[in-house]
GROMACS .gro file of C-alpha atoms in nm:
model
  153
    1MET     CA    1  -1.545  -1.212  -0.752
    2ASN     CA    2  -1.459  -1.298  -0.393
    3ILE     CA    3  -1.146  -1.125  -0.264
    4THR     CA    4  -1.001  -1.248   0.064
    5ILE     CA    5  -0.761  -1.027   0.260
    6ARG     CA    6  -0.521  -1.168   0.517
    7GLU     CA    7  -0.181  -1.091   0.665
    8LEU     CA    8   0.135  -1.152   0.465
    9ARG     CA    9   0.286  -1.501   0.506
   10GLU     CA   10   0.614  -1.661   0.401
   11GLU     CA   11   0.436  -1.864   0.132
   12ASP     CA   12   0.325  -1.539  -0.042
   13VAL     CA   13   0.674  -1.398  -0.093
   14LYS     CA   14   0.767  -1.559  -0.426
   15LYS     CA   15   0.438  -1.470  -0.598
   16LEU     CA   16   0.440  -1.114  -0.465
   17ALA     CA   17   0.793  -1.058  -0.595
   18GLU     CA   18   0.669  -1.176  -0.937
   19ILE     CA   19   0.375  -0.932  -0.922
   20GLU     CA   20   0.617  -0.652  -0.827
   21ALA     CA   21   0.841  -0.735  -1.123
   22GLU     CA   22   0.538  -0.716  -1.357
   23SER     CA   23   0.427  -0.386  -1.208
   24PHE     CA   24   0.721  -0.164  -1.124
   25SER     CA   25   1.048  -0.052  -1.280
   26MET     CA   26   1.221  -0.091  -0.940
   27PRO     CA   27   1.041  -0.390  -0.787
   28TRP     CA   28   1.076  -0.526  -0.438
   29SER     CA   29   1.256  -0.858  -0.416
   30GLU     CA   30   1.163  -1.178  -0.235
   31LYS     CA   31   1.409  -1.070   0.037
   32ASP     CA   32   1.230  -0.734   0.073
   33PHE     CA   33   0.898  -0.908   0.135
   34ARG     CA   34   1.053  -1.173   0.360
   35ASP     CA   35   1.216  -0.902   0.575
   36LEU     CA   36   0.873  -0.749   0.643
   37LEU     CA   37   0.772  -1.063   0.830
   38SER     CA   38   1.027  -0.990   1.105
   39HIS     CA   39   0.934  -0.625   1.165
   40PRO     CA   40   0.662  -0.586   1.431
   41TYR     CA   41   0.606  -0.223   1.328
   42CYS     CA   42   0.503  -0.329   0.975
   43MET     CA   43   0.153  -0.443   0.879
   44TYR     CA   44   0.117  -0.606   0.538
   45VAL     CA   45  -0.190  -0.767   0.390
   46VAL     CA   46  -0.230  -0.986   0.084
   47ALA     CA   47  -0.531  -1.002  -0.146
   48LEU     CA   48  -0.623  -1.355  -0.253
   49LEU     CA   49  -0.844  -1.465  -0.538
   50ASP     CA   50  -0.919  -1.837  -0.546
   51GLY     CA   51  -0.642  -1.882  -0.289
   52GLU     CA   52  -0.375  -1.716  -0.505
   53PRO     CA   53  -0.210  -1.384  -0.417
   54VAL     CA   54  -0.308  -1.108  -0.660
   55GLY     CA   55  -0.190  -0.807  -0.459
   56CYS     CA   56  -0.024  -0.677  -0.149
   57SER     CA   57  -0.026  -0.358   0.052
   58GLY     CA   58   0.119  -0.248   0.380
   59PHE     CA   59   0.244   0.019   0.611
   60THR     CA   60   0.524   0.097   0.850
   61ASN     CA   61   0.392   0.239   1.178
   62ILE     CA   62   0.622   0.496   1.334
   63CYS     CA   63   0.487   0.683   1.637
   64ASP     CA   64   0.124   0.619   1.532
   65VAL     CA   65   0.178   0.752   1.180
   66ALA     CA   66   0.149   0.480   0.917
   67ASN     CA   67   0.348   0.523   0.600
   68ILE     CA   68   0.184   0.312   0.330
   69ASP     CA   69   0.496   0.174   0.169
   70ASN     CA   70   0.346  -0.032  -0.108
   71VAL     CA   71   0.024  -0.103  -0.293
   72VAL     CA   72   0.057  -0.350  -0.578
   73VAL     CA   73  -0.203  -0.544  -0.775
   74ALA     CA   74  -0.125  -0.792  -1.053
   75PRO     CA   75  -0.197  -0.627  -1.389
   76ALA     CA   76  -0.471  -0.877  -1.479
   77PHE     CA   77  -0.667  -0.788  -1.164
   78ARG     CA   78  -0.650  -0.407  -1.167
   79GLY     CA   79  -0.973  -0.210  -1.172
   80LEU     CA   80  -1.163  -0.484  -0.985
   81GLY     CA   81  -1.152  -0.331  -0.637
   82VAL     CA   82  -0.852  -0.531  -0.511
   83ALA     CA   83  -0.654  -0.223  -0.403
   84GLN     CA   84  -0.962  -0.078  -0.234
   85ALA     CA   85  -1.022  -0.401  -0.040
   86MET     CA   86  -0.661  -0.401   0.081
   87LEU     CA   87  -0.669  -0.032   0.177
   88ARG     CA   88  -0.996  -0.077   0.364
   89GLU     CA   89  -0.841  -0.360   0.567
   90LEU     CA   90  -0.513  -0.175   0.626
   91ILE     CA   91  -0.688   0.138   0.749
   92SER     CA   92  -0.913  -0.067   0.976
   93ARG     CA   93  -0.615  -0.252   1.125
   94GLY     CA   94  -0.419   0.070   1.161
   95GLU     CA   95  -0.703   0.244   1.341
   96ALA     CA   96  -0.734  -0.057   1.574
   97GLU     CA   97  -0.365   0.000   1.659
   98HIS     CA   98  -0.436   0.370   1.726
   99VAL     CA   99  -0.274   0.502   1.409
  100GLU     CA  100  -0.355   0.874   1.397
  101ALA     CA  101  -0.266   0.938   1.033
  102PHE     CA  102  -0.171   0.757   0.714
  103THR     CA  103   0.062   0.892   0.447
  104LEU     CA  104   0.195   0.775   0.113
  105GLU     CA  105   0.368   0.886  -0.203
  106VAL     CA  106   0.227   0.819  -0.549
  107ARG     CA  107   0.354   0.912  -0.893
  108VAL     CA  108   0.189   1.237  -1.001
  109SER     CA  109   0.090   1.067  -1.329
  110ASN     CA  110  -0.088   0.776  -1.156
  111GLU     CA  111  -0.435   0.926  -1.170
  112ALA     CA  112  -0.613   0.594  -1.109
  113ALA     CA  113  -0.429   0.537  -0.781
  114ILE     CA  114  -0.474   0.899  -0.671
  115HIS     CA  115  -0.849   0.863  -0.729
  116VAL     CA  116  -0.861   0.548  -0.514
  117TYR     CA  117  -0.669   0.718  -0.234
  118GLU     CA  118  -0.901   1.018  -0.246
  119LYS     CA  119  -1.198   0.783  -0.198
  120PHE     CA  120  -1.040   0.684   0.134
  121GLY     CA  121  -0.999   1.043   0.250
  122PHE     CA  122  -0.640   1.103   0.140
  123VAL     CA  123  -0.559   1.457   0.028
  124SER     CA  124  -0.255   1.595  -0.148
  125GLU     CA  125  -0.032   1.796   0.083
  126GLY     CA  126   0.271   1.848  -0.136
  127ILE     CA  127   0.504   1.731  -0.408
  128ARG     CA  128   0.832   1.547  -0.357
  129PRO     CA  129   1.039   1.643  -0.665
  130ARG     CA  130   1.214   1.366  -0.856
  131PHE     CA  131   1.118   1.106  -0.593
  132TYR     CA  132   1.082   0.822  -0.843
  133GLU     CA  133   1.343   0.677  -1.076
  134ARG     CA  134   1.301   0.482  -1.399
  135PRO     CA  135   1.144   0.707  -1.512
  136VAL     CA  136   1.224   1.009  -1.299
  137GLU     CA  137   0.899   1.160  -1.176
  138ASP     CA  138   0.765   1.371  -0.889
  139ALA     CA  139   0.565   1.214  -0.609
  140ASN     CA  140   0.232   1.342  -0.482
  141ILE     CA  141   0.249   1.330  -0.101
  142MET     CA  142  -0.093   1.234   0.032
  143TRP     CA  143  -0.223   1.222   0.390
  144ARG     CA  144  -0.528   1.078   0.559
  145ARG     CA  145  -0.555   1.228   0.905
  146ASN     CA  146  -0.812   1.048   1.115
  147GLU     CA  147  -0.950   1.361   1.283
  148ALA     CA  148  -1.010   1.518   0.941
  149VAL     CA  149  -1.187   1.205   0.817
  150GLU     CA  150  -1.407   1.198   1.129
  151ASN     CA  151  -1.518   1.553   1.049
  152ILE     CA  152  -1.627   1.440   0.700
  153LYS     CA  153  -1.846   1.154   0.830
   0.00000   0.00000   0.00000
């Protein structure tokens, strides 16, 4: 399987909104994705398989701290390394822009995602109670601080 990663484009918006609707109880809309295109402080990448979007991930960079706002992979393509390919690219691009740390929230029950984030050096630094709705669930707050990752290497 050959996964291609590139920056988000207008032509991806409709398909990504469909993937969101399949994946989340409170999905992002086409407008949400379209708005990202006009924000210079946002970096979003799309995973393509045979030229078709199968996932998206991105961050908002505020003062050299990147909040990973979204990681979504179409259900049929989960477990194939798509999320890892996107995260690898996002982290690389963030580091090239001098991002000092990455953070994200993930449902405490989403063990598969937590495991992927841990592979990239993210560690749990707290719980955000009742962060998610539909269903209500706590969020695991995870951080990847570049100086800590450098010490691991």
